[in-house]
Coordinates of C-alpha atoms (C1' of nucleotides) in Angstrom, one line a residue:
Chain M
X105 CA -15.5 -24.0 -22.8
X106 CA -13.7 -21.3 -24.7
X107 CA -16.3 -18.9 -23.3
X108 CA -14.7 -18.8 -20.1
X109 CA -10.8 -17.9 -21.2
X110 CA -11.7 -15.0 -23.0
X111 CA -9.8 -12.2 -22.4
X112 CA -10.9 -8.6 -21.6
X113 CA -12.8 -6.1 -24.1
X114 CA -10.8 -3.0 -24.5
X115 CA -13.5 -1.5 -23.1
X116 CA -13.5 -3.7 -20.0
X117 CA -10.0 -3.1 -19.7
X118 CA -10.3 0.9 -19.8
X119 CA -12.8 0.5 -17.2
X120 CA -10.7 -1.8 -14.9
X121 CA -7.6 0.6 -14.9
X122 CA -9.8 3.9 -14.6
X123 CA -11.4 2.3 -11.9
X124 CA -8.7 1.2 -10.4
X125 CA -6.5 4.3 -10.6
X126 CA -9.3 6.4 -9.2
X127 CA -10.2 4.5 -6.1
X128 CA -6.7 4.5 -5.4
X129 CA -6.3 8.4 -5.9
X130 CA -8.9 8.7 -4.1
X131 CA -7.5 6.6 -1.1
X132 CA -4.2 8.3 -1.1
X133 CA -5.9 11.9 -0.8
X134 CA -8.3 10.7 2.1
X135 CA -5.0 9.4 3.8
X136 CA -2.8 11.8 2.7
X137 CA -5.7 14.5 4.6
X138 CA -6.0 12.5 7.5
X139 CA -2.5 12.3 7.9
X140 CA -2.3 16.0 7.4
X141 CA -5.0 17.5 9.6
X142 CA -4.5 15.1 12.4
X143 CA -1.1 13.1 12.3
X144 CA -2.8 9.4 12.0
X145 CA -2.5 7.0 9.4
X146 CA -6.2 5.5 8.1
X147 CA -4.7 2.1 9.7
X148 CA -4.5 4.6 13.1
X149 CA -7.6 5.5 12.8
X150 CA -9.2 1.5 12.4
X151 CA -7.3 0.7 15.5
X152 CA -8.8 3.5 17.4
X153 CA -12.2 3.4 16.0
X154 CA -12.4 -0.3 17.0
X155 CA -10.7 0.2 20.4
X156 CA -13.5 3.5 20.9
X157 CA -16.2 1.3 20.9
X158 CA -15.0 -1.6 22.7
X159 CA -16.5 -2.1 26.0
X160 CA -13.9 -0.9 28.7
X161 CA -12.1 0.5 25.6
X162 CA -10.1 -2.6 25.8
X163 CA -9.8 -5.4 23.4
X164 CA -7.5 -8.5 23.3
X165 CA -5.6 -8.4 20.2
X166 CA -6.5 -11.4 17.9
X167 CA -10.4 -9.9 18.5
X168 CA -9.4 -7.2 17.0
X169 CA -7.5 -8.0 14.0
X170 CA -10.3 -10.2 13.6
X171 CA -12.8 -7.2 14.0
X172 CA -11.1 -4.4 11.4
X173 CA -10.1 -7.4 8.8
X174 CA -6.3 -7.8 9.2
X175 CA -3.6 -10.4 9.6
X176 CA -2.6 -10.7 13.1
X177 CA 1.1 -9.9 12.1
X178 CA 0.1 -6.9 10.3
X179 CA -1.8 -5.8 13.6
X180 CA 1.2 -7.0 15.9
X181 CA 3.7 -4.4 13.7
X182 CA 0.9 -1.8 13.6
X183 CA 0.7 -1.8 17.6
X184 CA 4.2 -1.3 17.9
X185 CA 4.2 1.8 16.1
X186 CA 0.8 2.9 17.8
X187 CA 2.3 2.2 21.4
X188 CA 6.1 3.7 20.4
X189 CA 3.4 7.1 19.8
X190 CA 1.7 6.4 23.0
X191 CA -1.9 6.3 21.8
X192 CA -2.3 2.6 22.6
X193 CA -0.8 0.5 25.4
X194 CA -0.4 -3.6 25.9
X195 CA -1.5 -5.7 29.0
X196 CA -1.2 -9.1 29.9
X197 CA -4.5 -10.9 29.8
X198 CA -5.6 -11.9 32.9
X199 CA -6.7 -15.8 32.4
X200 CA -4.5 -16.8 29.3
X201 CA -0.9 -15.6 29.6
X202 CA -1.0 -15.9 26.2
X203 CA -2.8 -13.5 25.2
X204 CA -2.3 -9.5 25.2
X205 CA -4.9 -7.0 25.9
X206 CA -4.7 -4.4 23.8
X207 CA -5.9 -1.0 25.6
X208 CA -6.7 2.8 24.5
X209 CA -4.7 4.9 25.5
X210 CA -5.6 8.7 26.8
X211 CA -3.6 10.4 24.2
X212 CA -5.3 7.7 21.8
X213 CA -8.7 8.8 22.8
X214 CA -8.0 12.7 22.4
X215 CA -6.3 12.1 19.3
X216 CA -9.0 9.7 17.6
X217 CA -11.8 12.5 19.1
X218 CA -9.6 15.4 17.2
X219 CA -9.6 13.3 13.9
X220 CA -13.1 11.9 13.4
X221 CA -14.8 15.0 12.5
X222 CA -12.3 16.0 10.2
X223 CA -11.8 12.6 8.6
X224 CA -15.5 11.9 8.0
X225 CA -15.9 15.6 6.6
X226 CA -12.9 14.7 4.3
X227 CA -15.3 11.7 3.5
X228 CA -17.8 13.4 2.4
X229 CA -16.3 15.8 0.4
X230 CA -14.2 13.8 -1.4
X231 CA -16.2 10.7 -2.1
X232 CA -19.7 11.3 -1.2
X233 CA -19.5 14.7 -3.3
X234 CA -18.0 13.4 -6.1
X235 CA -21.0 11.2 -7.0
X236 CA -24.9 11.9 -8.1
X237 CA -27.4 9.8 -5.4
X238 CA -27.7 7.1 -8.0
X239 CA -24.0 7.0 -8.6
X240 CA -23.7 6.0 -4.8
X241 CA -26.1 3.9 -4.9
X242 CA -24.8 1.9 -7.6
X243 CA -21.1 1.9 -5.9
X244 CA -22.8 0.1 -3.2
X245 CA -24.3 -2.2 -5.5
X246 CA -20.9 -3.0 -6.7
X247 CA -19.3 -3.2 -3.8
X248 CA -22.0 -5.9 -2.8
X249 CA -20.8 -7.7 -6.0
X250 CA -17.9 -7.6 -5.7
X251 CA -18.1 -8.7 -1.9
X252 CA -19.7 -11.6 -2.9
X253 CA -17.8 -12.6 -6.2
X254 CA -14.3 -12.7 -4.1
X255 CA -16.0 -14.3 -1.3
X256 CA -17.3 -16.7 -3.8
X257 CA -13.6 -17.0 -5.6
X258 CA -12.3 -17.9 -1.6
X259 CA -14.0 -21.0 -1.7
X260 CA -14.7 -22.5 -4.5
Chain R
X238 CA -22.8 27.6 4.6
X239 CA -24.0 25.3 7.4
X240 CA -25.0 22.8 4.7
X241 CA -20.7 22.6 3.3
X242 CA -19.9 21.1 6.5
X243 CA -22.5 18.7 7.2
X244 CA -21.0 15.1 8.3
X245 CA -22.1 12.0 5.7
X246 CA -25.0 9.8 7.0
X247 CA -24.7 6.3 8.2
X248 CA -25.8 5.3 4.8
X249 CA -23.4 7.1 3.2
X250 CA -20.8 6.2 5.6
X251 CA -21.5 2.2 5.0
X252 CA -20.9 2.9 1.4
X253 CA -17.7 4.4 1.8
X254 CA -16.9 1.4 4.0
X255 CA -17.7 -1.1 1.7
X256 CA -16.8 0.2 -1.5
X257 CA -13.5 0.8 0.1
X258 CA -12.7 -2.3 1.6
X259 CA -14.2 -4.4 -1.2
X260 CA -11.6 -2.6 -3.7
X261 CA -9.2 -3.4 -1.5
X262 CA -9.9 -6.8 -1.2
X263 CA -10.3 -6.6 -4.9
X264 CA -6.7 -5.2 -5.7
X265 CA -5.0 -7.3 -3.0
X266 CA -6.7 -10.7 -4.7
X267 CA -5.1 -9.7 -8.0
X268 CA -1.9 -8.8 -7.0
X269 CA -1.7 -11.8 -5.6
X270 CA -2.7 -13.7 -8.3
X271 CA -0.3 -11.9 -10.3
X272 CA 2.5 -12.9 -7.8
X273 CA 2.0 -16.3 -7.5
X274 CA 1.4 -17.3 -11.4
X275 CA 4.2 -15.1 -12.9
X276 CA 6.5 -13.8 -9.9
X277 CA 5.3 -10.2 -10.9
X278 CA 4.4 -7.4 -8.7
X279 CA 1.5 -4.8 -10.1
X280 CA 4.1 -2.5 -9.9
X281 CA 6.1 -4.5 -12.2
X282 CA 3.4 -5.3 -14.7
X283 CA 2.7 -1.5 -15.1
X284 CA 6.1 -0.8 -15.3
X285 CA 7.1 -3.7 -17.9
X286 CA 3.9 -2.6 -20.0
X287 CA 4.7 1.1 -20.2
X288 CA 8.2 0.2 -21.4
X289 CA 6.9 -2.6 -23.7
X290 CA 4.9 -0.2 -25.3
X291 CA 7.6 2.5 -26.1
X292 CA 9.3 3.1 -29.0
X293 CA 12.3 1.1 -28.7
X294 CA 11.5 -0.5 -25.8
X295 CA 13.4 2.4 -23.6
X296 CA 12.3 5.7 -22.0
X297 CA 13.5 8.2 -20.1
X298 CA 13.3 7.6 -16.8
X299 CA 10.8 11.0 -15.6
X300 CA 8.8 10.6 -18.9
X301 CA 7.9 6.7 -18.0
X302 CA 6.6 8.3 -14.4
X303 CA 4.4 11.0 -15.7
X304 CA 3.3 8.0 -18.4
X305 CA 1.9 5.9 -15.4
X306 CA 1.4 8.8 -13.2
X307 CA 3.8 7.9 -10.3
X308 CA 6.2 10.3 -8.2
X309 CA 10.0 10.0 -9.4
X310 CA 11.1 8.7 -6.5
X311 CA 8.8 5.8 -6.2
X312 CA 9.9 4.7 -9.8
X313 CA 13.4 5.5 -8.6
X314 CA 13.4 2.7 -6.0
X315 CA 11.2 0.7 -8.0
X316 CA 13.3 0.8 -10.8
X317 CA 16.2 -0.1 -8.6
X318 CA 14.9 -3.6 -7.3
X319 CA 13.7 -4.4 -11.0
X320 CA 17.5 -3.8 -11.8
X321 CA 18.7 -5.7 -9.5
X322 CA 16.3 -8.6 -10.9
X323 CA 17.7 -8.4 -14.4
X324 CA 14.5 -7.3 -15.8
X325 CA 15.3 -3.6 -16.9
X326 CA 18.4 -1.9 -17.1
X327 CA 19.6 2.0 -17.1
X328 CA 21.4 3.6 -19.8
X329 CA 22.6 6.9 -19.9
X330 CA 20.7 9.4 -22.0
X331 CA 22.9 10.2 -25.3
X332 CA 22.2 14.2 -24.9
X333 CA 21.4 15.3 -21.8
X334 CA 23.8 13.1 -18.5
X335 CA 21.4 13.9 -16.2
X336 CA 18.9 11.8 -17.5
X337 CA 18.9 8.0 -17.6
X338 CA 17.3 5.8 -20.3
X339 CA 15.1 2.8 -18.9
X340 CA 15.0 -0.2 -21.0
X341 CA 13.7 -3.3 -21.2
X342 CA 15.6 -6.3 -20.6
X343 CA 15.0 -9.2 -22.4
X344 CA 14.4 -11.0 -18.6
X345 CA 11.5 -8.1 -18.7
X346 CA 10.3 -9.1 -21.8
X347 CA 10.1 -12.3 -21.4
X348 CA 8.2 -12.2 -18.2
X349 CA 5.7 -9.7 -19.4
X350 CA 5.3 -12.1 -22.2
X351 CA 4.6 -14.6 -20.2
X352 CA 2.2 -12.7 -17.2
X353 CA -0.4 -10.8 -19.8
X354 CA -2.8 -13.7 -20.4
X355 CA -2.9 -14.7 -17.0
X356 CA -3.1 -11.4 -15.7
X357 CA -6.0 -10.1 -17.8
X358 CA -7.7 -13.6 -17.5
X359 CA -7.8 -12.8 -13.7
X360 CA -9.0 -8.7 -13.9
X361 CA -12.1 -10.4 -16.1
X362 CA -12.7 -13.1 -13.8
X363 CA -12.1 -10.8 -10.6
X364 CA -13.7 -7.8 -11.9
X365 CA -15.2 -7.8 -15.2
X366 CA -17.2 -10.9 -14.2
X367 CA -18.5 -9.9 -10.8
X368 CA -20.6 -7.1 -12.6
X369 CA -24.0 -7.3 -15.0
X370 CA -22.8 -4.9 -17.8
X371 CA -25.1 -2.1 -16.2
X372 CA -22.4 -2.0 -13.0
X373 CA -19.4 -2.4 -15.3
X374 CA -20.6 0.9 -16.9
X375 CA -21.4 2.2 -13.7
X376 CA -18.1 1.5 -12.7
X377 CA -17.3 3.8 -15.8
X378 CA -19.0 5.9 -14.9
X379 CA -18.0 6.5 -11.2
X380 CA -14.5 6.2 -11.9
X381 CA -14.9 9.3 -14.4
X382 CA -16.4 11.2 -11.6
X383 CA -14.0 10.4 -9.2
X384 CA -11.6 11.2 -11.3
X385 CA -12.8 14.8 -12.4
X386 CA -13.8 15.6 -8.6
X387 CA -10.6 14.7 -7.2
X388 CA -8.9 17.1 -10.4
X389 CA -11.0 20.0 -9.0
X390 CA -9.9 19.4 -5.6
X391 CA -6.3 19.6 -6.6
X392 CA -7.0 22.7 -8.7
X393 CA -9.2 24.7 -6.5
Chain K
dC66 C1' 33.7 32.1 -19.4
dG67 C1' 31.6 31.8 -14.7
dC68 C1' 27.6 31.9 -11.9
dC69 C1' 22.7 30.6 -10.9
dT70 C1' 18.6 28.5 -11.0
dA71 C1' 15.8 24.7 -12.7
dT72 C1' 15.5 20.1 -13.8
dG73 C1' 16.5 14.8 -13.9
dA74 C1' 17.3 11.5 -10.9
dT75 C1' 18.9 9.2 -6.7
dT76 C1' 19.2 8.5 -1.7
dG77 C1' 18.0 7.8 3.2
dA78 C1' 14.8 7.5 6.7
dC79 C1' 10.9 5.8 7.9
dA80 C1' 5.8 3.9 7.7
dC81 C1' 3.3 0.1 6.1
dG82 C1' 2.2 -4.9 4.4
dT83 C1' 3.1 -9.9 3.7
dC84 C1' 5.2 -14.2 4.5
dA85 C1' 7.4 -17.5 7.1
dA86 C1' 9.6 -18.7 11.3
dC87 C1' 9.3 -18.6 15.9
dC88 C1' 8.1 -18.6 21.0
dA89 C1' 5.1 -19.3 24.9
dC90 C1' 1.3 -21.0 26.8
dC91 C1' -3.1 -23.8 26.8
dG92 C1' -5.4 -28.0 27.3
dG93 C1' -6.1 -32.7 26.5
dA94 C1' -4.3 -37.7 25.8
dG95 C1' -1.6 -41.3 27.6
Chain E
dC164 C1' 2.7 -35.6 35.4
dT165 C1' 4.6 -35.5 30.6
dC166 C1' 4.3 -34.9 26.1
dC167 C1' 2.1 -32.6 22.3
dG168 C1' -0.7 -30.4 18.9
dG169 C1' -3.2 -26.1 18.6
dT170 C1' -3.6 -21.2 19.5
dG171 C1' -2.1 -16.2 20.6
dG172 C1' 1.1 -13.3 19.5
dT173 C1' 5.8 -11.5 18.0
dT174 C1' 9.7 -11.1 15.1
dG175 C1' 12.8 -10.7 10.9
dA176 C1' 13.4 -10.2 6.2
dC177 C1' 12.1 -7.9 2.6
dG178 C1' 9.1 -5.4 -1.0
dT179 C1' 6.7 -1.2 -1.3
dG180 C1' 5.4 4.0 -0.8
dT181 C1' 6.2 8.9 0.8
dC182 C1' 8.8 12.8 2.1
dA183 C1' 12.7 15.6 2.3
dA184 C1' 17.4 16.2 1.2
dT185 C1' 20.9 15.8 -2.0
dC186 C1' 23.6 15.8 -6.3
dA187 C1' 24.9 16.6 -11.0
dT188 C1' 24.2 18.6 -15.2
dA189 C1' 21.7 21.8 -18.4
dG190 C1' 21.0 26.2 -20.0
dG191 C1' 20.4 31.1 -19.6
dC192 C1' 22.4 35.5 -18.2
dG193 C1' 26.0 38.8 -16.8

DNA sequence: CGCCTATGATTGACACGTCAACCACCGGAG
DNA sequence: CTCCGGTGGTTGACGTGTCAATCATAGGCG
């Protein structure tokens, strides 16, 4: 089937890298503000938005890399940093010495309270701004598609 | 201006969510790919395809990071562990020895050679193909608007 | 010519991410 | 009880990115 090798349009192509370089412009100003206005890193403020809403404000650690999306090593770096900063502290888990407890701190708390007003504003200003209603509603519609294409790709 | 600092909705604040972690998904599944069929980083590819491109096949080292839009430093280091690979090599620029000439190895070559099928074969089966023509031009489309948003912000 | 600032580029320190190896503990099979 | 595979989590090595500092030369000006 010859149909399925071909190669990208030009068009297709200019799409794909103006698309591509945009979303990531636009990610490295969101962070780049975040980091500014509040002194967390977007991956800070997953961590704390996760650990916010967590019942007790506790969470044992595989739960959440599982909950935010990440790779339990990339998590296990991530808390060191968070902890050596005092916003996040480890316990043991009581039950499975295994397993660590991964617990919000106070100066976690204040600091995710300071940034989510300004980090949602930041939102909204540089994303949802930037696009017409029906532009946003179309990037959802893409990111649903895309969702579901990689998923897709994944297993089969 | 009460309405300037109004917080996005839960809507709008889903979108952001997605459409930010499905390009990042997105990205992450193609440099992968990239990595595993040809042993090239993005980073590589776009450098490998600037220089390819040039006249010569060599470029001064501050004009290749406004052509691909990265800081100097970045390309500094990056250039550094492509050295080190045997891909490109730095010559010093007849004229003016502050500058340094980048060139293409024939290592470089030879692997960009060898990764552009594969690689563009992947951004239409990862991207192009996840999208009815009507969201590939509203990609276009919000990428353009991104883009120009973002350029105002900078500005004013 | 000798100074002075701007420019081209590199460096070092550090945050972040992935991969693979590793360690400790859990829980079941023999 | 002992062995053992599976699971929870950490670690080390290394590539990648940013920021600030540094360094050398270019090029104009006295």
């Amino acid at each position: 089937m010859p149909g399925r090798r071909k190669l990208p349009s030009r068009d297709e192509l200019r799409t794909w890298r103006e698309f591509l370089e945009s979303t990531e412009v636009l990610r490295g100003r969101l962070a780049g503000r975040l980091q500014h206005d509040t002194g967390l890193s977007t991956g800070d403020y997953t961590v704390l938005l996760a650990l916010s809403e967590a019942t007790d404000r506790r969470m044992r650690s595989s739960e959440l890399a599982a909950h935010i999306g990440w790779e339990r090593s990339r998590l296990s770096h991530h808390l060191g940093r968070m902890e050596r900063r005092g916003l996040i502290g480890r316990e043991e888990h009581p039950g499975d010495s295994r397993g660590a407890q991964v617990v919000l701190a106070t100066a976690g708390a204040d600091a995710f309270a300071a940034a989510t007003a300004p980090h949602l504003r930041a939102i909204r200003e540089l994303f949802v701004d930037a696009l017409t209603p029906a532009q946003l509603t179309a990037a959802a519609e893409i990111a649903a598609a895309l969702r579901a294409h990689l998923q897709d790709d994944v297993a089969g």
